[in-house]
PDB file of C-alpha atoms in Angstrom:
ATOM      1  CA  UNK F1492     118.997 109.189  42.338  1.00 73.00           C
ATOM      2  CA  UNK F1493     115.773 110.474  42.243  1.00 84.00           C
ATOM      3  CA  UNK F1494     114.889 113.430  39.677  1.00 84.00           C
ATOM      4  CA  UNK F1495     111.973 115.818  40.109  1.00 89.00           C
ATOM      5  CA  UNK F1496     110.172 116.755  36.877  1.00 89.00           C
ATOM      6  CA  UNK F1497     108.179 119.462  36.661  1.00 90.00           C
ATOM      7  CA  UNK F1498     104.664 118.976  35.509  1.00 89.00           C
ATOM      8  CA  UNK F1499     104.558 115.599  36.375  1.00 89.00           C
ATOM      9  CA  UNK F1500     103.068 113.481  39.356  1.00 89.00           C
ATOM     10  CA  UNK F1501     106.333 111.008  39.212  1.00 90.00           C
ATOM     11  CA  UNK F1502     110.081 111.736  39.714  1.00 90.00           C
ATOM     12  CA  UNK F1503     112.666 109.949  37.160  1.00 88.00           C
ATOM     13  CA  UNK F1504     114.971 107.817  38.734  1.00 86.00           C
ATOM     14  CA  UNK F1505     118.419 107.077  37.575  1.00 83.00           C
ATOM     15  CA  UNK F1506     119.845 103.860  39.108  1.00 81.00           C
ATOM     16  CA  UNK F1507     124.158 104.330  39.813  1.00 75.00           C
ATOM     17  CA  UNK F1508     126.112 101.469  41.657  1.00 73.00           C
ATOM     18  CA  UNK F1509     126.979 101.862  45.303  1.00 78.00           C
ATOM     19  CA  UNK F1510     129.634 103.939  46.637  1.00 87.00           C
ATOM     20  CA  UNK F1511     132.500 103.181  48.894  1.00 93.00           C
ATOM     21  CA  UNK F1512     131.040 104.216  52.388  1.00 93.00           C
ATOM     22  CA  UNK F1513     132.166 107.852  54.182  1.00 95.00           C
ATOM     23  CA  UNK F1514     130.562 109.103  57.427  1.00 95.00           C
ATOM     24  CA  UNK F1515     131.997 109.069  61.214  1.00 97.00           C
ATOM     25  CA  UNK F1516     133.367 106.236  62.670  1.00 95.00           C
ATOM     26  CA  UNK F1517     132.121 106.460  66.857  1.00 94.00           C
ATOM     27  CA  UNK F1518     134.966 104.244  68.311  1.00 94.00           C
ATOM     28  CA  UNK F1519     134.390 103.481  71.827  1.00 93.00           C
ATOM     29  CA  UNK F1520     137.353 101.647  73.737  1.00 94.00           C
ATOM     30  CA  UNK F1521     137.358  99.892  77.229  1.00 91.00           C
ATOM     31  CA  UNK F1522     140.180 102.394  78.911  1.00 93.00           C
ATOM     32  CA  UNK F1523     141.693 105.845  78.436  1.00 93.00           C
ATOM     33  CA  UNK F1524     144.989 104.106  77.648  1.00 95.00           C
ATOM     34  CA  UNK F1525     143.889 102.160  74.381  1.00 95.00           C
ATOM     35  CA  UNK F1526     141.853 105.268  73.506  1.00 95.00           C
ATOM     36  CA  UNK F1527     144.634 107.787  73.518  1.00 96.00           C
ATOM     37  CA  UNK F1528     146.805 105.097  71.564  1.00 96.00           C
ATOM     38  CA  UNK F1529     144.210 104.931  69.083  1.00 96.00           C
ATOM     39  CA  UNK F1530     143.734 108.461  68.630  1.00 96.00           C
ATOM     40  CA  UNK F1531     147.675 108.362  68.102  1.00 96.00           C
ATOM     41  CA  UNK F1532     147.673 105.876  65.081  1.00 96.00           C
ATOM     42  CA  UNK F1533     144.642 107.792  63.628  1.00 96.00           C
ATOM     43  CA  UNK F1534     146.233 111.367  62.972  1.00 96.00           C
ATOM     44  CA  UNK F1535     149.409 109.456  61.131  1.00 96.00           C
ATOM     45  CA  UNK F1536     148.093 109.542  57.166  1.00 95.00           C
ATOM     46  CA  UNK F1537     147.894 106.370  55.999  1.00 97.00           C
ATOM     47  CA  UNK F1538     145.381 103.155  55.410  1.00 97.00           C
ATOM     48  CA  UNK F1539     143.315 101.907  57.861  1.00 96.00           C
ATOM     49  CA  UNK F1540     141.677  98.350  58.467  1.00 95.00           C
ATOM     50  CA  UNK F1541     138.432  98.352  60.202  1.00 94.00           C
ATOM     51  CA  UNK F1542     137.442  94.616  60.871  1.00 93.00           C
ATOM     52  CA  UNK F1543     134.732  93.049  63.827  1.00 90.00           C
ATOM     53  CA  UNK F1544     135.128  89.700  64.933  1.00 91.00           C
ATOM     54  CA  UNK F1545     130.965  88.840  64.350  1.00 93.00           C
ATOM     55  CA  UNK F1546     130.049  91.662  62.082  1.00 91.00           C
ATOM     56  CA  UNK F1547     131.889  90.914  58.943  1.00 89.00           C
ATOM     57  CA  UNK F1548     130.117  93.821  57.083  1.00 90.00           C
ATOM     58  CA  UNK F1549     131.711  96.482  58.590  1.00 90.00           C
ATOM     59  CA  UNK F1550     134.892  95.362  57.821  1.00 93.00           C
ATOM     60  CA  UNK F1551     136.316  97.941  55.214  1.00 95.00           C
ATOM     61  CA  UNK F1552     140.155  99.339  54.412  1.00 96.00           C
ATOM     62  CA  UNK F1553     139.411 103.511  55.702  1.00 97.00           C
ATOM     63  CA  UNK F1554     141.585 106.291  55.304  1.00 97.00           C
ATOM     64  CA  UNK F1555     140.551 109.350  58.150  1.00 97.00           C
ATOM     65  CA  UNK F1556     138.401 112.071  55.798  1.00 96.00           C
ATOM     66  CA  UNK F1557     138.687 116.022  55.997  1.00 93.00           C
ATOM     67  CA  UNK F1558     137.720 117.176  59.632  1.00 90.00           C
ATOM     68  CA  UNK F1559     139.056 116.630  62.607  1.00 93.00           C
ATOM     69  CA  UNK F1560     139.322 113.140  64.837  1.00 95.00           C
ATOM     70  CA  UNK F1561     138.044 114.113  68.003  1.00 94.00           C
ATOM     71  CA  UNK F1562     139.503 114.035  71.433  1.00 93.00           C
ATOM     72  CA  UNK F1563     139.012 111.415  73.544  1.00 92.00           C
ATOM     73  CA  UNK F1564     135.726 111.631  75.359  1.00 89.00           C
ATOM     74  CA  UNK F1565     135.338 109.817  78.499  1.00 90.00           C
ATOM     75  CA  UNK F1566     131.458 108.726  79.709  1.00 85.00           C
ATOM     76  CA  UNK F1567     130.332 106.132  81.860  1.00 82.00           C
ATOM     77  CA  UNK F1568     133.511 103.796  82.223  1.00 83.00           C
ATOM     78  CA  UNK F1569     134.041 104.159  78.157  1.00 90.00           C
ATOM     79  CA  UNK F1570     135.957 106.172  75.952  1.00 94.00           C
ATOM     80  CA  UNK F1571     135.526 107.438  73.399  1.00 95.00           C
ATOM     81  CA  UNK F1572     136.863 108.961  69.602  1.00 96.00           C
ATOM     82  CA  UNK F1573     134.974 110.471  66.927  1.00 96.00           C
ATOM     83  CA  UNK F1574     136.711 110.010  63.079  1.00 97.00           C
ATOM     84  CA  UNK F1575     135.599 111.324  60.438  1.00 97.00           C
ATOM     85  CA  UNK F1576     136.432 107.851  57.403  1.00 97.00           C
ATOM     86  CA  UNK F1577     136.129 107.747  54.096  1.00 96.00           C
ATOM     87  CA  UNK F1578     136.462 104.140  52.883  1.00 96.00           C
ATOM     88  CA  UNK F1579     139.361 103.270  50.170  1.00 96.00           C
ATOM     89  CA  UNK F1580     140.010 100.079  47.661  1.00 92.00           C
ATOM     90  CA  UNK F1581     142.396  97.403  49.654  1.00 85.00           C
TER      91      UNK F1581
END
């Protein structure tokens, strides 16, 4: 975190660990069908598992945040669902 001080030319800085990660998830699926499924399994409460077969780092256990998951958007031959995530200990 970064502290202005008044007076001076340089901020204080107070160093914290990382937090668990929180933000919107943009899932984009390959038909309407797995979209709207999706969207279903996303309003039940409950914990998530986000994992990518070649991009271990996103890989995180996610429970869906205050705000709303979006309807299913459909553009270009892709749908799509905004969630809001905020990410959660295994």
């Amino acid at each position: 975190m970064i502290h202005p001080i008044l007076g001076r030319a340089d901020d204080d800085v107070t160093f914290r660990p990382p937090s668990l990660r929180r933000g919107v998830l943009h899932l984009v699926f390959a038909d309407a069908e797995a979209a709207y499924t999706a969207r279903a399994a996303l309003l039940i409460p409950q914990r998530l598992a986000l994992t990518h077969t070649t991009v271990a780092v996103v890989g995180m256990t996610f429970v869906v945040a205050e705000g709303e998951v979006s309807d299913v958007l459909a553009e270009s031959s892709q749908w799509s669902i905004d969630v809001p995530f905020r990410e959660v200990l295994p």
